[in-house]
CSV table of C-alpha atoms and ligand atoms in Angstrom, one decimal:
chain,number,residue,atom,x,y,z
T,16,MET,CA,11.1,10.8,-12.5
T,17,VAL,CA,12.5,13.9,-14.2
T,18,GLU,CA,9.6,15.8,-15.7
T,19,SER,CA,10.0,17.6,-19.0
T,20,LYS,CA,8.0,20.0,-21.1
T,21,PHE,CA,7.9,21.1,-24.7
T,22,VAL,CA,8.5,24.7,-25.4
T,23,ILE,CA,7.1,25.7,-28.8
T,24,THR,CA,7.3,28.9,-30.7
T,25,GLY,CA,4.4,28.8,-33.2
T,26,GLY,CA,4.1,30.1,-36.7
T,27,LYS,CA,6.8,28.2,-38.5
T,28,PRO,CA,5.7,26.3,-41.6
T,29,LEU,CA,6.8,22.6,-41.9
T,30,ARG,CA,8.6,21.3,-44.9
T,31,GLY,CA,10.3,18.0,-45.8
T,32,ARG,CA,10.0,14.3,-45.3
T,33,VAL,CA,9.3,12.4,-42.1
T,34,ARG,CA,9.0,8.7,-41.4
T,35,VAL,CA,6.7,7.2,-38.8
T,36,GLY,CA,7.6,4.3,-36.5
T,37,GLY,CA,5.9,1.0,-36.0
T,38,ALA,CA,2.3,1.1,-34.6
T,39,LYS,CA,2.3,1.3,-30.9
T,40,ASN,CA,-1.1,-0.5,-30.7
T,41,SER,CA,0.2,-3.3,-32.9
T,42,VAL,CA,3.6,-3.9,-31.3
T,43,LEU,CA,2.3,-4.1,-27.8
T,44,LYS,CA,0.0,-6.9,-28.9
T,45,LEU,CA,2.7,-8.7,-30.9
T,46,MET,CA,4.8,-8.7,-27.8
T,47,ALA,CA,2.0,-10.2,-25.8
T,48,ALA,CA,1.4,-12.8,-28.5
T,49,SER,CA,5.1,-13.9,-28.2
T,50,LEU,CA,4.1,-15.4,-24.9
T,51,LEU,CA,2.2,-18.1,-26.7
T,52,THR,CA,5.3,-20.0,-27.8
T,53,PRO,CA,8.6,-21.1,-26.1
T,54,GLU,CA,10.4,-20.3,-29.3
T,55,GLU,CA,11.9,-17.0,-30.3
T,56,CYS,CA,9.9,-14.3,-31.9
T,57,LEU,CA,11.5,-11.4,-33.7
T,58,ILE,CA,9.5,-8.2,-34.1
T,59,HIS,CA,10.8,-5.5,-36.4
T,60,ASN,CA,9.7,-1.9,-36.5
T,61,ALA,CA,9.2,-1.7,-32.7
T,62,PRO,CA,9.2,2.0,-31.8
T,63,ARG,CA,11.2,3.4,-28.8
T,64,ILE,CA,8.3,4.7,-26.8
T,65,ALA,CA,7.5,4.4,-23.1
T,66,ASP,CA,4.6,2.0,-23.6
T,67,VAL,CA,6.8,-0.5,-25.5
T,68,GLU,CA,9.4,-0.2,-22.7
T,69,ILE,CA,6.8,-1.0,-20.1
T,70,MET,CA,5.6,-4.0,-22.0
T,71,CYS,CA,9.2,-5.2,-22.1
T,72,GLU,CA,9.1,-5.0,-18.3
T,73,VAL,CA,5.8,-6.9,-18.1
T,74,LEU,CA,7.2,-9.7,-20.2
T,75,GLN,CA,10.5,-9.8,-18.3
T,76,HIS,CA,8.5,-9.9,-15.0
T,77,LEU,CA,6.7,-13.0,-16.4
T,78,GLY,CA,10.1,-14.6,-17.1
T,79,ALA,CA,10.5,-13.9,-20.8
T,80,GLU,CA,13.9,-12.8,-22.3
T,81,VAL,CA,13.5,-9.6,-24.1
T,82,GLU,CA,16.3,-8.0,-26.1
T,83,ARG,CA,16.3,-4.9,-28.2
T,84,SER,CA,18.6,-4.4,-31.1
T,85,GLY,CA,17.9,-1.2,-33.1
T,86,GLU,CA,14.3,-1.2,-34.1
T,87,SER,CA,13.9,-5.0,-33.4
T,88,LEU,CA,12.8,-6.9,-30.4
T,89,ARG,CA,13.8,-10.5,-29.8
T,90,ILE,CA,11.5,-12.3,-27.3
T,91,ARG,CA,11.8,-15.7,-25.9
T,92,ALA,CA,9.2,-16.9,-23.4
T,93,GLY,CA,10.8,-20.2,-22.7
T,94,ASP,CA,9.7,-20.6,-19.1
T,95,PHE,CA,7.7,-18.4,-16.9
T,96,ALA,CA,8.9,-17.0,-13.6
T,97,SER,CA,5.4,-15.7,-12.8
T,98,ARG,CA,1.9,-15.8,-14.3
T,99,GLU,CA,1.1,-12.4,-12.8
T,100,ALA,CA,1.1,-8.9,-14.2
T,101,PRO,CA,1.4,-6.8,-11.1
T,102,TYR,CA,-0.3,-3.5,-10.4
T,103,HIS,CA,2.9,-1.4,-10.3
T,104,LEU,CA,3.3,-2.2,-14.1
T,105,VAL,CA,-0.4,-2.3,-15.1
T,106,ARG,CA,-1.1,1.1,-13.5
T,107,ARG,CA,1.7,2.5,-15.8
T,108,MET,CA,0.1,1.0,-18.9
T,109,ARG,CA,-3.5,-0.3,-19.0
T,110,ALA,CA,-2.8,-2.2,-22.2
T,111,SER,CA,-0.9,-4.7,-20.0
T,112,ILE,CA,-4.3,-6.5,-19.7
T,113,ILE,CA,-3.5,-7.9,-23.1
T,114,VAL,CA,-1.2,-10.6,-21.5
T,115,LEU,CA,-4.3,-12.2,-20.0
T,116,GLY,CA,-5.4,-14.1,-23.1
T,117,PRO,CA,-1.9,-15.5,-24.0
T,118,LEU,CA,-1.2,-16.5,-20.4
T,119,VAL,CA,-4.4,-18.4,-20.0
T,120,ALA,CA,-3.9,-20.0,-23.4
T,121,ARG,CA,-0.4,-21.1,-22.7
T,122,TRP,CA,-0.5,-22.0,-18.9
T,123,GLY,CA,-4.2,-22.3,-18.1
T,124,GLU,CA,-3.8,-19.6,-15.5
T,125,ALA,CA,-3.2,-15.8,-15.2
T,126,ARG,CA,-3.4,-13.1,-12.5
T,127,VAL,CA,-3.5,-9.6,-13.9
T,128,ALA,CA,-4.1,-6.4,-12.0
T,129,ILE,CA,-7.3,-4.8,-13.0
T,130,PRO,CA,-6.5,-1.6,-15.0
T,131,GLY,CA,-8.1,1.4,-13.3
T,132,GLY,CA,-9.8,4.2,-15.2
T,133,CYS,CA,-7.8,6.9,-16.9
T,134,ASN,CA,-8.2,10.4,-18.2
T,135,ILE,CA,-10.2,9.4,-21.2
T,136,GLY,CA,-12.8,7.0,-19.7
T,137,SER,CA,-13.4,4.1,-17.3
T,138,ARG,CA,-11.7,1.4,-19.5
T,139,LYS,CA,-13.8,-1.6,-18.4
T,140,ILE,CA,-12.7,-5.1,-19.2
T,141,ASP,CA,-16.0,-6.9,-18.8
T,142,MET,CA,-16.1,-8.1,-22.4
T,143,HIS,CA,-12.6,-9.7,-22.0
T,144,LEU,CA,-13.7,-11.6,-19.0
T,145,LYS,CA,-17.1,-12.6,-20.3
T,146,GLY,CA,-15.5,-14.0,-23.4
T,147,LEU,CA,-12.9,-16.0,-21.4
T,148,ALA,CA,-15.7,-17.3,-19.2
T,149,GLU,CA,-17.5,-18.5,-22.3
T,150,MET,CA,-14.4,-20.4,-23.3
T,151,GLY,CA,-14.6,-22.2,-19.9
T,152,ALA,CA,-12.2,-20.1,-17.8
T,153,GLU,CA,-13.1,-19.6,-14.2
T,154,ILE,CA,-12.8,-15.9,-13.5
T,155,THR,CA,-12.5,-14.4,-10.0
T,156,THR,CA,-11.8,-10.8,-9.2
T,157,GLU,CA,-10.3,-10.1,-5.8
T,158,HIS,CA,-8.0,-7.6,-4.2
T,159,GLY,CA,-7.8,-5.6,-7.4
T,160,TYR,CA,-6.7,-8.6,-9.5
T,161,VAL,CA,-8.4,-10.8,-12.1
T,162,HIS,CA,-7.6,-14.4,-11.7
T,163,ALA,CA,-8.4,-16.6,-14.7
T,164,CYS,CA,-8.1,-20.3,-14.4
T,165,ALA,CA,-8.7,-22.7,-17.2
T,166,PRO,CA,-6.8,-26.0,-17.4
T,167,ARG,CA,-8.6,-26.5,-20.7
T,168,LEU,CA,-10.1,-23.7,-22.7
T,169,ARG,CA,-12.8,-24.8,-25.3
T,170,GLY,CA,-14.0,-23.0,-28.4
T,171,ALA,CA,-17.1,-20.8,-27.9
T,172,HIS,CA,-19.5,-18.6,-29.8
T,173,ILE,CA,-18.9,-15.1,-28.4
T,174,VAL,CA,-20.9,-12.0,-29.4
T,175,LEU,CA,-19.3,-8.8,-28.3
T,176,ASP,CA,-21.6,-5.9,-27.1
T,177,PHE,CA,-19.2,-3.5,-28.8
T,178,PRO,CA,-16.3,-4.1,-31.2
T,179,SER,CA,-13.7,-3.6,-28.5
T,180,VAL,CA,-10.1,-3.7,-29.7
T,181,GLY,CA,-8.6,-5.1,-26.6
T,182,ALA,CA,-11.3,-7.7,-26.0
T,183,THR,CA,-11.1,-8.9,-29.6
T,184,GLU,CA,-7.3,-9.3,-29.3
T,185,ASN,CA,-7.4,-11.0,-25.9
T,186,LEU,CA,-10.0,-13.4,-27.0
T,187,VAL,CA,-8.3,-14.2,-30.3
T,188,MET,CA,-5.1,-15.0,-28.4
T,189,ALA,CA,-6.9,-17.1,-25.8
T,190,ALA,CA,-8.8,-18.9,-28.6
T,191,VAL,CA,-5.6,-20.2,-30.3
T,192,GLY,CA,-5.1,-22.3,-27.2
T,193,ALA,CA,-8.7,-23.5,-26.9
T,194,GLU,CA,-10.0,-26.8,-28.1
T,195,GLY,CA,-12.2,-26.4,-31.2
T,196,THR,CA,-13.5,-23.4,-33.0
T,197,THR,CA,-14.2,-20.0,-31.4
T,198,ARG,CA,-16.4,-17.6,-33.3
T,199,ILE,CA,-16.1,-14.0,-32.3
T,200,GLU,CA,-19.0,-11.8,-33.6
T,201,ASN,CA,-18.9,-8.0,-33.7
T,202,ALA,CA,-15.2,-8.3,-33.6
T,203,ALA,CA,-13.1,-5.1,-33.9
T,204,ARG,CA,-11.4,-4.6,-37.4
T,205,GLU,CA,-8.6,-2.2,-36.6
T,206,PRO,CA,-5.5,-2.6,-38.8
T,207,GLU,CA,-3.5,-3.4,-35.6
T,208,ILE,CA,-5.8,-6.5,-35.1
T,209,GLN,CA,-5.2,-7.6,-38.6
T,210,ASP,CA,-1.5,-7.2,-37.9
T,211,LEU,CA,-1.8,-9.3,-34.8
T,212,ILE,CA,-3.7,-12.0,-36.7
T,213,ALA,CA,-1.0,-12.0,-39.4
T,214,PHE,CA,1.6,-12.6,-36.6
T,215,LEU,CA,-0.4,-15.4,-35.1
T,216,LEU,CA,-0.9,-17.0,-38.6
T,217,SER,CA,2.8,-16.9,-39.1
T,218,MET,CA,3.2,-18.7,-35.8
T,219,GLY,CA,1.0,-21.5,-37.1
T,220,ALA,CA,-2.4,-20.5,-35.8
T,221,ASP,CA,-5.6,-21.2,-37.7
T,222,ILE,CA,-7.6,-18.0,-37.9
T,223,GLU,CA,-10.1,-16.8,-40.5
T,224,GLY,CA,-11.9,-13.4,-40.9
T,225,ALA,CA,-9.1,-10.9,-40.1
T,226,GLY,CA,-10.4,-7.4,-40.8
T,227,THR,CA,-14.1,-8.6,-40.8
T,228,PRO,CA,-16.6,-8.5,-37.9
T,229,VAL,CA,-16.5,-12.2,-37.6
T,230,VAL,CA,-13.3,-13.9,-36.6
T,231,GLU,CA,-13.0,-17.7,-36.3
T,232,VAL,CA,-10.1,-19.3,-34.5
T,233,THR,CA,-9.6,-23.1,-34.5
T,234,GLY,CA,-7.2,-24.5,-31.9
T,235,PRO,CA,-5.2,-25.6,-30.5
T,236,THR,CA,-2.3,-25.6,-33.0
T,237,PRO,CA,1.3,-25.9,-32.0
T,238,LEU,CA,2.7,-22.4,-32.2
T,239,HIS,CA,6.3,-21.8,-33.2
T,240,GLY,CA,8.6,-18.7,-33.3
T,241,THR,CA,8.3,-16.2,-36.0
T,242,GLU,CA,9.7,-13.0,-37.5
T,243,HIS,CA,7.4,-10.1,-38.4
T,244,THR,CA,7.5,-6.5,-39.3
T,245,ALA,CA,4.9,-4.4,-37.5
T,246,ILE,CA,2.7,-2.1,-39.6
T,247,GLY,CA,3.5,1.7,-39.4
T,248,ASP,CA,1.7,3.8,-36.9
T,249,ARG,CA,-1.4,5.3,-38.6
T,250,ILE,CA,-2.1,7.6,-35.6
T,251,GLU,CA,1.4,9.1,-35.7
T,252,ALA,CA,1.0,9.6,-39.4
T,253,GLY,CA,-2.3,11.3,-38.9
T,254,THR,CA,-0.9,13.5,-36.2
T,255,LEU,CA,1.9,14.7,-38.5
T,256,ALA,CA,-0.6,15.3,-41.2
T,257,VAL,CA,-2.6,17.6,-39.0
T,258,ALA,CA,0.7,19.2,-37.9
T,259,ALA,CA,1.4,20.2,-41.5
T,260,ALA,CA,-2.2,21.4,-41.9
T,261,VAL,CA,-2.2,23.7,-38.9
T,262,ALA,CA,1.4,24.9,-39.2
T,263,GLY,CA,1.3,25.3,-43.0
T,264,GLY,CA,3.9,24.1,-45.5
T,265,GLU,CA,4.3,20.8,-47.3
T,266,VAL,CA,5.2,17.5,-45.7
T,267,ALA,CA,5.7,14.0,-47.0
T,268,ILE,CA,4.8,11.3,-44.5
T,269,GLU,CA,6.3,7.9,-45.0
T,270,GLY,CA,6.1,4.5,-43.2
T,271,ALA,CA,2.3,4.2,-42.7
T,272,ASP,CA,-0.2,2.7,-45.1
T,273,PRO,CA,-2.5,5.5,-46.3
T,274,GLY,CA,-5.2,2.9,-46.7
T,275,HIS,CA,-5.3,2.7,-42.9
T,276,LEU,CA,-6.1,6.4,-42.7
T,277,GLY,CA,-9.2,6.5,-45.0
T,278,MET,CA,-11.6,8.4,-42.8
T,279,PRO,CA,-9.1,10.9,-41.3
T,280,LEU,CA,-7.7,11.8,-44.7
T,281,GLU,CA,-11.3,12.2,-46.0
T,282,LYS,CA,-12.1,14.6,-43.2
T,283,LEU,CA,-8.9,16.6,-43.7
T,284,ARG,CA,-9.8,17.0,-47.4
T,285,ASP,CA,-13.3,18.0,-46.5
T,286,ALA,CA,-11.8,20.7,-44.2
T,287,GLY,CA,-9.8,22.0,-47.2
T,288,VAL,CA,-6.4,20.4,-46.5
T,289,GLU,CA,-4.6,19.3,-49.7
T,290,ILE,CA,-3.7,15.6,-49.5
T,291,GLU,CA,-2.1,13.4,-52.0
T,292,VAL,CA,-1.7,9.7,-51.5
T,293,GLY,CA,1.0,7.9,-53.5
T,294,GLY,CA,3.3,4.8,-53.3
T,295,GLU,CA,5.6,6.6,-50.9
T,296,GLY,CA,3.0,7.7,-48.4
T,297,ILE,CA,1.0,10.8,-47.8
T,298,ARG,CA,1.8,14.4,-49.0
T,299,VAL,CA,0.1,17.1,-47.1
T,300,ARG,CA,0.0,20.8,-48.1
T,301,GLY,CA,-1.3,23.0,-45.4
T,302,GLY,CA,-1.8,26.7,-44.6
T,303,GLY,CA,-4.9,27.5,-46.6
T,304,ALA,CA,-8.3,28.6,-45.3
T,305,TYR,CA,-10.1,25.7,-43.7
T,306,ARG,CA,-13.9,24.9,-43.5
T,307,SER,CA,-15.8,23.5,-40.6
T,308,VAL,CA,-16.5,19.7,-40.7
T,309,ASP,CA,-18.6,17.5,-38.5
T,310,LEU,CA,-17.3,14.1,-37.4
T,311,ALA,CA,-18.1,11.2,-35.1
T,312,THR,CA,-15.6,8.8,-33.7
T,313,LEU,CA,-16.4,5.1,-34.4
T,314,PRO,CA,-14.6,1.8,-34.4
T,315,TYR,CA,-12.5,1.2,-37.6
T,316,PRO,CA,-13.1,1.9,-40.4
T,317,GLY,CA,-14.9,4.9,-38.8
T,318,PHE,CA,-13.0,8.0,-37.6
T,319,PRO,CA,-10.5,6.9,-35.0
T,320,THR,CA,-11.0,8.3,-31.5
T,321,ASP,CA,-7.2,8.5,-31.3
T,322,MET,CA,-7.3,11.3,-33.9
T,323,GLN,CA,-10.2,13.2,-32.4
T,324,PRO,CA,-8.1,15.7,-30.3
T,325,GLN,CA,-5.8,16.5,-33.1
T,326,MET,CA,-8.7,17.2,-35.5
T,327,MET,CA,-10.2,19.5,-32.9
T,328,VAL,CA,-7.2,21.8,-33.2
T,329,LEU,CA,-7.5,22.0,-37.0
T,330,LEU,CA,-11.3,22.7,-36.7
T,331,SER,CA,-10.6,25.5,-34.3
T,332,LEU,CA,-8.7,27.2,-37.1
T,333,ALA,CA,-11.5,26.6,-39.6
T,334,GLU,CA,-14.3,29.0,-40.5
T,335,GLY,CA,-17.6,28.1,-39.1
T,336,ILE,CA,-18.9,25.7,-36.4
T,337,SER,CA,-17.9,22.0,-36.4
T,338,VAL,CA,-19.6,19.3,-34.2
T,339,ILE,CA,-17.4,16.5,-33.0
T,340,THR,CA,-19.2,13.5,-31.5
T,341,GLU,CA,-17.2,11.1,-29.3
T,342,ASN,CA,-18.7,7.6,-29.3
T,343,VAL,CA,-15.9,5.5,-28.1
T,344,PHE,CA,-14.6,6.9,-24.8
T,345,GLU,CA,-16.9,8.8,-22.4
T,346,SER,CA,-14.4,11.4,-21.1
T,347,ARG,CA,-12.3,12.1,-24.0
T,348,PHE,CA,-12.9,15.9,-24.0
T,349,MET,CA,-10.8,16.6,-20.8
T,350,PHE,CA,-8.3,18.6,-22.8
T,351,VAL,CA,-10.8,21.1,-24.1
T,352,ASP,CA,-10.2,23.5,-21.3
T,353,GLU,CA,-6.5,23.5,-22.1
T,354,LEU,CA,-7.3,24.3,-25.8
T,355,ASN,CA,-9.7,27.1,-24.7
T,356,ARG,CA,-6.8,28.6,-22.7
T,357,MET,CA,-5.1,29.0,-26.0
T,358,GLY,CA,-8.0,30.9,-27.5
T,359,CYS,CA,-10.2,28.1,-28.8
T,360,ASP,CA,-13.9,28.4,-28.4
T,361,ILE,CA,-15.1,24.8,-27.7
T,362,ALA,CA,-18.2,23.9,-25.7
T,363,ILE,CA,-19.0,20.4,-24.5
T,364,GLU,CA,-22.5,19.1,-24.6
T,365,GLY,CA,-22.6,15.5,-23.4
T,366,HIS,CA,-20.6,13.5,-25.9
T,367,HIS,CA,-20.6,16.4,-28.5
T,368,ALA,CA,-18.0,19.1,-28.8
T,369,VAL,CA,-19.2,22.3,-30.5
T,370,VAL,CA,-16.1,23.8,-32.0
T,371,LYS,CA,-16.4,27.4,-33.2
T,372,GLY,CA,-13.6,28.4,-35.6
T,373,VAL,CA,-11.5,31.2,-34.1
T,374,GLY,CA,-8.9,31.6,-36.8
T,375,ARG,CA,-6.0,32.2,-34.5
T,376,LEU,CA,-4.6,30.6,-31.3
T,377,SER,CA,-2.3,32.2,-28.8
T,378,GLY,CA,0.5,30.4,-27.0
T,379,ALA,CA,0.0,29.6,-23.3
T,380,GLU,CA,1.2,27.2,-20.6
T,381,VAL,CA,-0.9,24.0,-20.8
T,382,SER,CA,-0.8,20.5,-19.4
T,383,ALA,CA,-1.2,17.2,-21.4
T,384,PRO,CA,-3.9,15.1,-19.7
T,385,ASP,CA,-3.3,12.0,-21.8
T,386,LEU,CA,-1.4,10.8,-24.9
T,387,ARG,CA,-3.4,12.1,-27.8
T,388,ALA,CA,-4.6,15.2,-26.1
T,389,GLY,CA,-0.9,16.0,-25.4
T,390,ALA,CA,-0.2,15.6,-29.1
T,391,ALA,CA,-3.1,17.9,-29.9
T,392,LEU,CA,-1.7,20.6,-27.6
T,393,VAL,CA,1.7,20.3,-29.4
T,394,LEU,CA,-0.1,20.9,-32.7
T,395,ALA,CA,-2.0,23.9,-31.2
T,396,GLY,CA,1.4,25.2,-30.1
T,397,LEU,CA,2.8,24.9,-33.7
T,398,ALA,CA,-0.2,27.0,-34.9
T,399,ALA,CA,-0.3,29.5,-32.1
T,400,GLU,CA,1.2,33.0,-31.9
T,401,GLY,CA,4.0,33.2,-29.4
T,402,GLU,CA,5.3,30.6,-27.0
T,403,THR,CA,3.5,27.5,-25.8
T,404,HIS,CA,4.7,25.3,-22.9
T,405,VAL,CA,3.2,21.8,-22.9
T,406,LEU,CA,3.7,20.2,-19.5
T,407,ASP,CA,3.3,16.6,-18.5
T,408,ILE,CA,4.7,15.3,-21.7
T,409,HIS,CA,5.4,11.9,-20.3
T,410,HIS,CA,2.0,11.2,-21.7
T,411,VAL,CA,3.2,12.1,-25.2
T,412,ASP,CA,6.3,10.0,-24.8
T,413,ARG,CA,4.1,7.0,-24.2
T,414,GLY,CA,3.2,6.9,-27.9
T,415,TYR,CA,5.4,9.2,-29.9
T,416,GLU,CA,9.1,8.5,-30.5
T,417,ARG,CA,11.1,11.7,-30.5
T,418,LEU,CA,8.2,13.8,-31.6
T,419,GLU,CA,10.1,17.0,-31.0
T,420,GLU,CA,13.1,15.8,-33.2
T,421,LYS,CA,10.8,14.8,-36.0
T,422,LEU,CA,9.0,18.2,-35.9
T,423,THR,CA,12.3,20.1,-35.6
T,424,SER,CA,13.6,18.3,-38.7
T,425,LEU,CA,10.6,19.7,-40.6
T,426,GLY,CA,11.3,23.2,-39.4
T,427,ALA,CA,9.3,23.6,-36.3
T,428,ASP,CA,10.6,25.5,-33.3
T,429,ILE,CA,10.1,23.0,-30.5
T,430,ARG,CA,12.5,21.9,-27.7
T,431,ARG,CA,12.3,19.7,-24.7
T,432,GLU,CA,13.2,21.3,-21.4
T,433,THR,CA,13.5,19.8,-17.9
T,434,VAL,CA,11.0,21.2,-15.5
T,435,ASP,CA,12.5,22.3,-12.1
H,17,UD1,C1,-7.5,0.5,-28.0
H,17,UD1,C2,-6.3,1.4,-28.2
H,17,UD1,C3,-6.6,2.8,-28.0
H,17,UD1,C4,-7.8,3.2,-28.8
H,17,UD1,C5,-9.0,2.2,-28.6
H,17,UD1,C6,-10.2,2.5,-29.5
H,17,UD1,C7,-4.4,-0.1,-27.6
H,17,UD1,C8,-3.3,-0.3,-26.6
H,17,UD1,N1,-5.2,1.0,-27.3
H,17,UD1,O1,-7.8,0.6,-26.6
H,17,UD1,O2,-5.5,3.6,-28.4
H,17,UD1,O3,-8.3,4.5,-28.5
H,17,UD1,O4,-8.5,0.9,-28.8
H,17,UD1,O5,-9.8,2.4,-30.8
H,17,UD1,O6,-4.6,-0.8,-28.6
H,17,UD1,N2,-15.1,-1.4,-23.2
H,17,UD1,C9,-16.0,-2.0,-22.3
H,17,UD1,N3,-15.8,-3.2,-21.9
H,17,UD1,C10,-14.7,-4.0,-22.3
H,17,UD1,C11,-13.8,-3.4,-23.2
H,17,UD1,C12,-14.0,-2.1,-23.7
H,17,UD1,O7,-17.0,-1.3,-21.9
H,17,UD1,O8,-14.6,-5.1,-21.9
H,17,UD1,C13,-15.4,0.0,-23.7
H,17,UD1,C14,-14.2,0.9,-23.3
H,17,UD1,O9,-14.5,1.4,-22.0
H,17,UD1,C15,-14.3,2.0,-24.3
H,17,UD1,C16,-14.7,1.2,-25.6
H,17,UD1,O10,-15.3,0.0,-25.1
H,17,UD1,O11,-15.3,2.9,-24.0
H,17,UD1,C17,-13.6,0.9,-26.5
H,17,UD1,O12,-12.6,0.3,-25.9
H,17,UD1,P1,-11.6,-0.7,-26.6
H,17,UD1,O13,-11.9,-0.8,-28.1
H,17,UD1,O14,-11.5,-2.0,-25.8
H,17,UD1,O15,-10.2,0.1,-26.5
H,17,UD1,P2,-8.8,-0.4,-25.9
H,17,UD1,O16,-8.5,-1.8,-26.5
H,17,UD1,O17,-8.7,-0.2,-24.5
C-alpha cells in the first residue's frame, strides 16, 4: 500500500460552498441490508470512501454482484458463494460485522470473523450475539469467528444494555427474517438507523418505532428490491463546520440535514461560532474569539462521539478551560498527545479531557491514529501557524471523500503527498 500524508499550511481562511457526501454509517448498513433480498437494490449517494469499497468486497466475497455507477451502487445478492465474512476483510473494517444479521435472516447461517479492538476502544459485540441468541440462534465462537446458526429465527423481547448502533441495526435486520414480533428496547436512535429502517420499509418490511428507543419488527415479510437515496453525512458536515470555525472565513455546507446536527451546532454556538441554518444547509462564520464549553458524548440525540476530536481542536483555541467527557468509547483520547505536540494543552483524567485554551497552535508532524482523530489533526493543521504534516491518512480516507480537494476548493492550503 502506498502511504500518503497531508501537508497543510495553516492560517488560510475558508470561503465558499461545499457539499457533503452520503453518510458512511448509513450506506454501509444499506449495503448489508441488500443481502436480505435476491432482487436488485439501488443505493444512491454512496460516497467513494475506503470503507464503502471494503463493504463492496465483503458483499462480493459473499457472492453478491456489486456495480458502481457514479454515486450509485447496484447490488444483487441472488445467490451466495459463501456465508462467511473472513478475517482479512473484517480486520480492515470492523463494521463488516453488520452482515451477521442479514445473513442469518436470509440463510439461517453466518460465519463472521470477530472484529478485534481498535484505536478507540475494545468494540465488543456481546449485545449483537445475545440478541440473536434470544431470537433462537445458536451462537458459537471458535477460532476467531462467530458462527450463528438458526434455521428459524423467532421474534423476541430484547433489552439492550446500551443503545448500541451496530447491535440495534444487526438485530433489526435479523428480526425482519424472524417469525413473529421482535421488540428491541433501549434501541439506538441515530439518523443512520432511521435511514436503514426507511430502506427496509421500502423493501416491504414491517417495522415501527424508527427514531425511538423501542423498535418493533414483525416478520417474516417477503422482501423485494428497492431504490433509495442515503442521507447526507452529518459527521462530514460537522467536521467542515469546525474547519470553518478554526480557520476563519465563511462556509456554506450543503447535503446534510441540519436537524441531524442539533447538539454539535448548539455547542458550536455556545463556543461563539456564528451558525445559520436554512433550507440549503448550514452557514458557518468563523474566526472570532471563542469561549470554553463543556460537553459529554452520548448516543443520539446527544453529542456524537464521532465529533468529539474535532471539537477538541476548536476548544483548544477558545479562552478558558473546557471539559470533554467521553461516554461512548473508552480509549477515544489517543490522539491527544498528537494535538499537544501542536501546542495544545490537554490533560486526560479517566474519561474526561481537560482542555486549556491556548489561543494558537503550531504546525508539526503528527500521525492520525483513527478516522475522526485524523480529521481533527487536519483541522488543527488549518488553524496552526506554519506547516503541519498529517501521516497515516489512510484512516481519514476511510470516511472522507477527497477531503483535501473539498478544503482546497474553500481556499485551504492542503495537499496530498506520497510518503517515501
Ligand atoms: C457506530 C459507528 C461509529 C460511532 C458509533 C457510536 C458505524 C459503522 N460506526 O459504531 O462511527 O462512533 O456507532 O455512535 O456505524 N458495545 C458493547 N457491546 C456490543 C456493542 C457495543 O459493549 O455488543 C459498546 C462499544 O464497545 C462502545 C459502545 O457500546 O463502547 C458503542 O458502540 P456502538 O454504538 O455499537 O458503535 P458501533 O456500531 O460499533
